[in-house]
Coordinates of C-alpha atoms in Angstrom, one line a residue:
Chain U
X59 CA 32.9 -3.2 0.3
X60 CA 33.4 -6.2 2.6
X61 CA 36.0 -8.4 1.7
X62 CA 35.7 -12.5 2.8
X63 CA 39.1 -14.5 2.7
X64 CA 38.5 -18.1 3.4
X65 CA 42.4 -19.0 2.4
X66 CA 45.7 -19.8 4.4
X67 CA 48.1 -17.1 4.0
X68 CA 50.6 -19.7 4.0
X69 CA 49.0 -22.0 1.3
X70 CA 47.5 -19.2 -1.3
X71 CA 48.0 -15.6 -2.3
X72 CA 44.0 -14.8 -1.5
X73 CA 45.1 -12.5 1.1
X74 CA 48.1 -10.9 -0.4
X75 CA 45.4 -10.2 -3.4
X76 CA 42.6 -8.9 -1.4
X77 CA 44.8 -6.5 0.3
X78 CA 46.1 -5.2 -2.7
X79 CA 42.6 -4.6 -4.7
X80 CA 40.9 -3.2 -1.1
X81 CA 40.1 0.3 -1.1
X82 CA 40.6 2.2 1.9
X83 CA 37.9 1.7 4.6
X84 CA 37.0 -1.3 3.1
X85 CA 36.7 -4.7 5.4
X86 CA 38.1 -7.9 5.1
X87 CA 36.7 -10.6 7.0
X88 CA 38.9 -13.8 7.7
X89 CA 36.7 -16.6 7.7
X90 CA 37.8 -20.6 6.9
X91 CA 40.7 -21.2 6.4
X92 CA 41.5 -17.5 6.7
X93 CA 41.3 -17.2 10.1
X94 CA 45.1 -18.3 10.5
X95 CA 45.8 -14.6 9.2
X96 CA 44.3 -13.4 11.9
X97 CA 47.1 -14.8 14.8
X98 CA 49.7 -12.7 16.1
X99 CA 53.4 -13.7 15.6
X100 CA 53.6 -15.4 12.7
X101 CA 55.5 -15.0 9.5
X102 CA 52.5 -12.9 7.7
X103 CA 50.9 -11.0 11.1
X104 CA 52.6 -7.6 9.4
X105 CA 51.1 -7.8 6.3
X106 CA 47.6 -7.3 8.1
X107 CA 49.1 -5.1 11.2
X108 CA 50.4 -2.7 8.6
X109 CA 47.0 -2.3 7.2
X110 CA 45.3 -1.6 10.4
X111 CA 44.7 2.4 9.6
X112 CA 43.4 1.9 6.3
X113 CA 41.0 -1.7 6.8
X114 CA 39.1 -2.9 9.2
X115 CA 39.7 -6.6 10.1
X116 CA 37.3 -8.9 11.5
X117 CA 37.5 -12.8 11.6
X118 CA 34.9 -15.4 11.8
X119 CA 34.7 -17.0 15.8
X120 CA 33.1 -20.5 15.0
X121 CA 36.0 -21.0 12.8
X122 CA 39.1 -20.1 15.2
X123 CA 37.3 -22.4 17.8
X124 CA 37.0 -25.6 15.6
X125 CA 40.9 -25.0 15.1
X126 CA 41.9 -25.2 18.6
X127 CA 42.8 -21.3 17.7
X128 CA 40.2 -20.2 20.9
X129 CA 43.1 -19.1 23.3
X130 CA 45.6 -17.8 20.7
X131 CA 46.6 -14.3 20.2
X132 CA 44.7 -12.0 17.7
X133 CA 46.7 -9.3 15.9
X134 CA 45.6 -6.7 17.9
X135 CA 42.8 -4.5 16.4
X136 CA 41.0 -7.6 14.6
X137 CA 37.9 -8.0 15.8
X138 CA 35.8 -11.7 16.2
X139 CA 32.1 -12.0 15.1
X140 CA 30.0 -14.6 15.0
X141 CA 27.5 -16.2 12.0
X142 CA 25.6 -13.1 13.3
X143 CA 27.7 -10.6 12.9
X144 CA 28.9 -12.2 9.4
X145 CA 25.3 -10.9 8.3
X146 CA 25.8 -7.8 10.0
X147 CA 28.5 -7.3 8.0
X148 CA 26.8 -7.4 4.7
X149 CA 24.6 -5.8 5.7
X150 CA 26.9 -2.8 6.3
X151 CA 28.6 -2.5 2.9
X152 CA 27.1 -2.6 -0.3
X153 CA 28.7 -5.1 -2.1
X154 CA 30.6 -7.8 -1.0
X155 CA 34.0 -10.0 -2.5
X156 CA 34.6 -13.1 -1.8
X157 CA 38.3 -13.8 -2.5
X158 CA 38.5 -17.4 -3.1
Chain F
X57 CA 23.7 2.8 -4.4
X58 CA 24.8 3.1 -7.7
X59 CA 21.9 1.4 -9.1
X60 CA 19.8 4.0 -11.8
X61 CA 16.9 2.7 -14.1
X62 CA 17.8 0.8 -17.7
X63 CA 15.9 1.5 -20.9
X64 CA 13.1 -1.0 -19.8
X65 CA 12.7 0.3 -17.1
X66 CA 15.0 -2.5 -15.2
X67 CA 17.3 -1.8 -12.7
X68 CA 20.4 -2.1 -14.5
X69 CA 23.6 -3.1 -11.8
X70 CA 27.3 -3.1 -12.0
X71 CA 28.4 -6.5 -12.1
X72 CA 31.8 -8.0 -12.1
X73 CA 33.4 -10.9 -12.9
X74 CA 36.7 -11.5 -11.5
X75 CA 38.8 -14.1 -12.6
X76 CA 41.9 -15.4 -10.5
X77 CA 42.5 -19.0 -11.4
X78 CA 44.3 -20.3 -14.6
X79 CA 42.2 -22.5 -17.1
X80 CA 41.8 -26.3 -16.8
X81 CA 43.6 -27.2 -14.2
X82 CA 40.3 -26.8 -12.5
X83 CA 36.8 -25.5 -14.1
X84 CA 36.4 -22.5 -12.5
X85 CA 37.8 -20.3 -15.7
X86 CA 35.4 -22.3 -17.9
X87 CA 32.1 -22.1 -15.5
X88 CA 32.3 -18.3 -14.8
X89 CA 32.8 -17.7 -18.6
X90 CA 29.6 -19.3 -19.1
X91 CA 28.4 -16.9 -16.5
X92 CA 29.7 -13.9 -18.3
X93 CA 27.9 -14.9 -21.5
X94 CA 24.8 -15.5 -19.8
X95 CA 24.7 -12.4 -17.9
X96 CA 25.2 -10.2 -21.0
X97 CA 21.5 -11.2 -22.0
X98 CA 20.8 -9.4 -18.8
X99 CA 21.5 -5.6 -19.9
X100 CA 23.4 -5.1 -16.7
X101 CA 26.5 -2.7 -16.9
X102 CA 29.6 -6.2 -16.9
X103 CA 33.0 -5.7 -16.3
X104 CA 35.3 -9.0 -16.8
X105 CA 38.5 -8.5 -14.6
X106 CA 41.5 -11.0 -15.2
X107 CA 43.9 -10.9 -11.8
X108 CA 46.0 -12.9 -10.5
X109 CA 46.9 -16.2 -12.8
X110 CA 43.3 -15.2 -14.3
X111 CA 45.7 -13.6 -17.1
X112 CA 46.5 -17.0 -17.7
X113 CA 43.2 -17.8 -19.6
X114 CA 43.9 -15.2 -21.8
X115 CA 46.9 -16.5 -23.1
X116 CA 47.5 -16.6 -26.7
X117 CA 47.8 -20.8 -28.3
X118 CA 46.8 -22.6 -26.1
X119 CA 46.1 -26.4 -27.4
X120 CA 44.7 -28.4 -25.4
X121 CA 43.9 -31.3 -28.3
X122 CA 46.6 -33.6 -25.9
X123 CA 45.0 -32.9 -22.9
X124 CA 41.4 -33.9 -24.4
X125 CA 39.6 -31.0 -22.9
X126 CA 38.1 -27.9 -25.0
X127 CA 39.9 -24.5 -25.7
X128 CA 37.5 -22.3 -24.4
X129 CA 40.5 -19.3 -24.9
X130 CA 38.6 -18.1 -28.1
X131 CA 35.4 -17.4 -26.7
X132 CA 36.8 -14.7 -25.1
X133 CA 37.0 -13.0 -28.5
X134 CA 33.0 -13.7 -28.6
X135 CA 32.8 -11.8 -26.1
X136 CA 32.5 -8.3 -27.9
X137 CA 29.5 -9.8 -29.9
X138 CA 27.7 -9.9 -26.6
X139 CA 28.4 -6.6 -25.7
X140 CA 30.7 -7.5 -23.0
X141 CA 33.5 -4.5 -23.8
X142 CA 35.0 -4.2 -20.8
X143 CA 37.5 -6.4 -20.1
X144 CA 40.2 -5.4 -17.3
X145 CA 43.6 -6.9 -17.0
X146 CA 45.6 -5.5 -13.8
X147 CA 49.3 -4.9 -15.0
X148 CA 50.6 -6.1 -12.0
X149 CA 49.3 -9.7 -12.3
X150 CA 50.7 -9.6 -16.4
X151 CA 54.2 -8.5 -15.2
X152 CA 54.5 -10.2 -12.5
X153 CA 54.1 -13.8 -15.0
X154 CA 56.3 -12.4 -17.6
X155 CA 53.4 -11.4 -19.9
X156 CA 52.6 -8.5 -22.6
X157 CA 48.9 -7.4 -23.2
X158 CA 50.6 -8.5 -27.5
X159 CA 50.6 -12.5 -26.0
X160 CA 46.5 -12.3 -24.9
X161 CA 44.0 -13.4 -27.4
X162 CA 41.6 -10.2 -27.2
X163 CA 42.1 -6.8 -26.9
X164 CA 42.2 -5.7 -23.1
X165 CA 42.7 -2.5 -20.7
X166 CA 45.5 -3.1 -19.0
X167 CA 45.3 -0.8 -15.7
X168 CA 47.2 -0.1 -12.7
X169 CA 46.1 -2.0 -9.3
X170 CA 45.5 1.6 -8.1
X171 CA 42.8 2.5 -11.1
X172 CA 41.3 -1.1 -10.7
X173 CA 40.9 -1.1 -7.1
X174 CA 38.8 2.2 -7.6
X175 CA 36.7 0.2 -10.2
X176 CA 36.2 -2.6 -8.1
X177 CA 35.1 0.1 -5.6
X178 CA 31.9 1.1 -7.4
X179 CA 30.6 -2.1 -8.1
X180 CA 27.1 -3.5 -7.2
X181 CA 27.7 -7.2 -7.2
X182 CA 31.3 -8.9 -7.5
X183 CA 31.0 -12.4 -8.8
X184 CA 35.0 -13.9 -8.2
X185 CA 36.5 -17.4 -8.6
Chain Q
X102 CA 16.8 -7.3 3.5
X103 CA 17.4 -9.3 0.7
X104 CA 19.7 -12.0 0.3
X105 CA 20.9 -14.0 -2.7
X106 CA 23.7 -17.1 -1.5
X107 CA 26.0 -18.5 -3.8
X108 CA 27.2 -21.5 -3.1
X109 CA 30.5 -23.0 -5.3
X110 CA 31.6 -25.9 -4.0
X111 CA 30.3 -29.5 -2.8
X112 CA 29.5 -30.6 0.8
X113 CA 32.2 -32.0 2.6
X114 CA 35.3 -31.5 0.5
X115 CA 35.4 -28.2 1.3
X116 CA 33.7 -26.4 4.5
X117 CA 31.9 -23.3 1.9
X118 CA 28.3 -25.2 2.0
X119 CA 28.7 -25.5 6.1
X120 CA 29.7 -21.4 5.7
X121 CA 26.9 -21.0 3.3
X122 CA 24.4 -22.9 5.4
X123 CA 25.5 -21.0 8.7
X124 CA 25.1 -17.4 7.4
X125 CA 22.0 -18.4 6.0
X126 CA 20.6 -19.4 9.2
X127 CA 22.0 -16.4 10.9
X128 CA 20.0 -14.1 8.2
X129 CA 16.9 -15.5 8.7
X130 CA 17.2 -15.6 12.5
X131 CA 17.8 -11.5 12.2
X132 CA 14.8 -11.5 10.0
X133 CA 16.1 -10.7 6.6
X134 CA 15.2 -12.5 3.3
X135 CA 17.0 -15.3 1.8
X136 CA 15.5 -14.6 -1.8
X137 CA 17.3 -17.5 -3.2
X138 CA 20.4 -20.0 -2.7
X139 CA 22.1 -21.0 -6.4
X140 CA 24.3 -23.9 -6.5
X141 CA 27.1 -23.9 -9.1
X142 CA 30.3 -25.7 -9.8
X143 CA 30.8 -28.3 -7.5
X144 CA 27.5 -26.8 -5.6
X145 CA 25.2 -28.9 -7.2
X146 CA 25.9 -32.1 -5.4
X147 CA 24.2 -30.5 -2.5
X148 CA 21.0 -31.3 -4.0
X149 CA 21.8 -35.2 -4.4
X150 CA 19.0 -37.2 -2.5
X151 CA 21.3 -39.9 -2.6
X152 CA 23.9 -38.6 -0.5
X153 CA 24.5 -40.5 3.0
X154 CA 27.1 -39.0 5.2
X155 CA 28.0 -41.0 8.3
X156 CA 25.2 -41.4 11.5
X157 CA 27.7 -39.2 13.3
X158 CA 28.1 -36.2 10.6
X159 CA 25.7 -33.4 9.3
X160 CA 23.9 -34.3 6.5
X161 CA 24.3 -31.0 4.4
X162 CA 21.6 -31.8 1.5
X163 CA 19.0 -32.7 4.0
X164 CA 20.4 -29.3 6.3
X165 CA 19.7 -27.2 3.1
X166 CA 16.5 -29.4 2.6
X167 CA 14.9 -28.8 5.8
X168 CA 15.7 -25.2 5.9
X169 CA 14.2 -24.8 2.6
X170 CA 10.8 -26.0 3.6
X171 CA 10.6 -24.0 7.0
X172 CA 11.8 -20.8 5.2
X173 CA 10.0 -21.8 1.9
X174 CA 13.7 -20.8 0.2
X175 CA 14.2 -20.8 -3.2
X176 CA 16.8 -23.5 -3.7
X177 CA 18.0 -23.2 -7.7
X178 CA 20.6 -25.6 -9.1
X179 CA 22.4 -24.6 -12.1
X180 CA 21.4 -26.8 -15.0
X181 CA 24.5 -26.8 -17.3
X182 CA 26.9 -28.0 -14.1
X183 CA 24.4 -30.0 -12.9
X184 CA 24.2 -32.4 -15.8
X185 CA 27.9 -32.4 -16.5
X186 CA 27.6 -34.0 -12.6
X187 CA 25.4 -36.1 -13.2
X188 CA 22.6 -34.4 -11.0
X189 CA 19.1 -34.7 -12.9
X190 CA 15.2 -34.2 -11.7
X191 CA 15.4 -37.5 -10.2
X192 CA 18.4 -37.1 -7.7
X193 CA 17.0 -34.0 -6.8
X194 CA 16.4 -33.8 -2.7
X195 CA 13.3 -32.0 -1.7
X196 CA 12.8 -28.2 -2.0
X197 CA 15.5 -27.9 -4.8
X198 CA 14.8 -27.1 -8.6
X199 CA 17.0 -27.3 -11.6
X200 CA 17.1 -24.3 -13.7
X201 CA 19.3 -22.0 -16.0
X202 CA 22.3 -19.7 -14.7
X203 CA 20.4 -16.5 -15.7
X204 CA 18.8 -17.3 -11.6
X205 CA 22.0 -16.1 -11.0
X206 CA 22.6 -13.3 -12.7
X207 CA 18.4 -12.4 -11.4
X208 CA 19.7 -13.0 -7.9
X209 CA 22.4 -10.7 -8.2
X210 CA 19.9 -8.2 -9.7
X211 CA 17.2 -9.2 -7.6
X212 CA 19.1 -9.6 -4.0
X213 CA 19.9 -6.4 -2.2
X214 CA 23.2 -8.5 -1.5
X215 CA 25.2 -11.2 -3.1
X216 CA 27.4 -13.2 -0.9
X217 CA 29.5 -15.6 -2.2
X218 CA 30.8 -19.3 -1.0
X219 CA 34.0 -21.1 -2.7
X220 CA 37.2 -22.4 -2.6

């Protein structure tokens, strides 16, 4: 299943949620106002590093860019697609949730 | 896929409905029950799963005559008539607001985020709000 | 293959019609199907003619209209939200339709994938 979180960790408990309801080898992608999970160093980077064996993470390019987000550190292992690979990523898994 | 052929002949889907948002502080609760209702003329295998403050809308007396909107809490009982029988509450979310599956307006299965995640797993389409 | 697109929420309060409007561009590009785009909630006012964003912004209901005609899509807005909007036949931009929620629950039957757009 590929799970989309479009939610600031820091406003909502989107994230907190779709972590806890993922199954293993599931994938979330951060997309919105989700993307601000995806940065290194802050207060909730752990809660995604920790999950890094059992989820793949991916997070939406476009949407880092048009927050000025271009040049900041990803937690390492997520991974940036484009529109493109958004539909890739459907494609990939059979269902898909969007946490909103 | 878990898709297999329905008594018509149809494909018949696992579809569910996940509901994270209290009721009427925005519409979302109402809209998607309308959803629900609507889908269960479509003889696809629904599941209805309250997480999150989605519990919320299942709370027992609510009255909303001050507020001027409409207590939709007791269509959920309705429900049943449509052959919409399973209805998922994830204990977590109910403990977590200080509730008892005794304070919700219809009968429920309250499981463990561990047996709903697997649930969750096997369906088709996942319609949440 | 096969898409169905919800879309939730209004243009420009929140950003999920651009997201919407975006991954269906990208599908078609690859050469998959966008069977049919439903509007719900707030996601009927993406059908309002009447709509006039600023010279400077994107216009999302003539974005969805346009892409529509080129892709002959199948633009379906819900009926029940749409009149408790305020959206009717008449405000209707080009390429959209008005009709019940049980496009929907087709779409998810119909679609090989679902994908959803909120807030």
């Amino acid at each position: 299943m590929l799970h989309t979180v479009n939610k600031s960790p820091f406003e909502r408990n989107t994230l907190r949620s779709c972590l806890r309801l993922a199954q293993k080898g599931s994938a979330v992608l951060l997309m919105e106002d989700g993307v601000y999970a995806a940065l290194s160093g802050t207060a909730v980077s752990d809660e995604i590093a920790d999950r890094m064996d059992d989820l793949s993470f991916y997070v939406l390019g476009p949407d880092i860019a048009a927050r000025g987000l271009s040049e900041s550190p990803l937690i390492g292992g997520v991974q940036v697609v484009d529109y493109g690979g958004f539909v890739d990523l459907v494609v990939e898994h059979e269902a898909s949730n969007a946490w909103l | 896929m878990s898709d297999e052929m329905g008594y018509e002949g149809e494909v018949v889907k696992r579809f569910m409905y996940v509901n994270r948002k209290a009721p009427y502080g925005t519409i979302y609760a109402l809209e998607n029950l309308e959803t629900v209702l609507i889908a269960a003329a479509f003889d696809q295998d629904v599941s209805v799963v309250f997480v999150d403050d989605g519990v919320y809308q299942l709370k027992k007396g609510q009255d909303t005559k001050e507020i001027g909107m409409k207590n939709f809490s007791p269509t959920f009982r309705a429900l049943d008539d449509y052959d919409v029988e399973k209805l998922y509450v994830e204990k977590e979310s109910l403990e977590a607001r200080g509730l008892t599956a005794e304070e919700l307006v219809v009968p429920v299965e309250v499981v463990s985020t561990e047996d709903l995640r697997e649930i969750m797993a096997q369906q088709d389409v996942v319609l949440s709000c | 293959m096969k898409f169905g697109i919800l879309v939730n929420e209004g243009p420009f309060t929140h950003q999920a019609s651009d997201s919407a409007y975006r991954f269906a561009e990208a599908a078609l590009a690859k050469g998959h199907e966008v069977w049919r785009v439903f509007f719900y909630h707030d996601g009927v006012n993406n059908s309002n003619k009447l709509s006039e964003p600023q010279s400077d912004d994107r216009n999302l209901v003539k974005l969805w209209s346009e892409l529509g005609r080129e892709h002959d899509l199948d633009l379906v807005v819900c009926v029940a939200a749409a009149l408790r909007r305020g959206i009717k036949d008449e405000l209707l931009a080009a390429g959209f339709r008005i009709s019940g929620l049980g496009q929907l629950v087709e779409a998810g039957i119909q679609a090989d994938r679902l994908v959803v757009f909120g807030d």
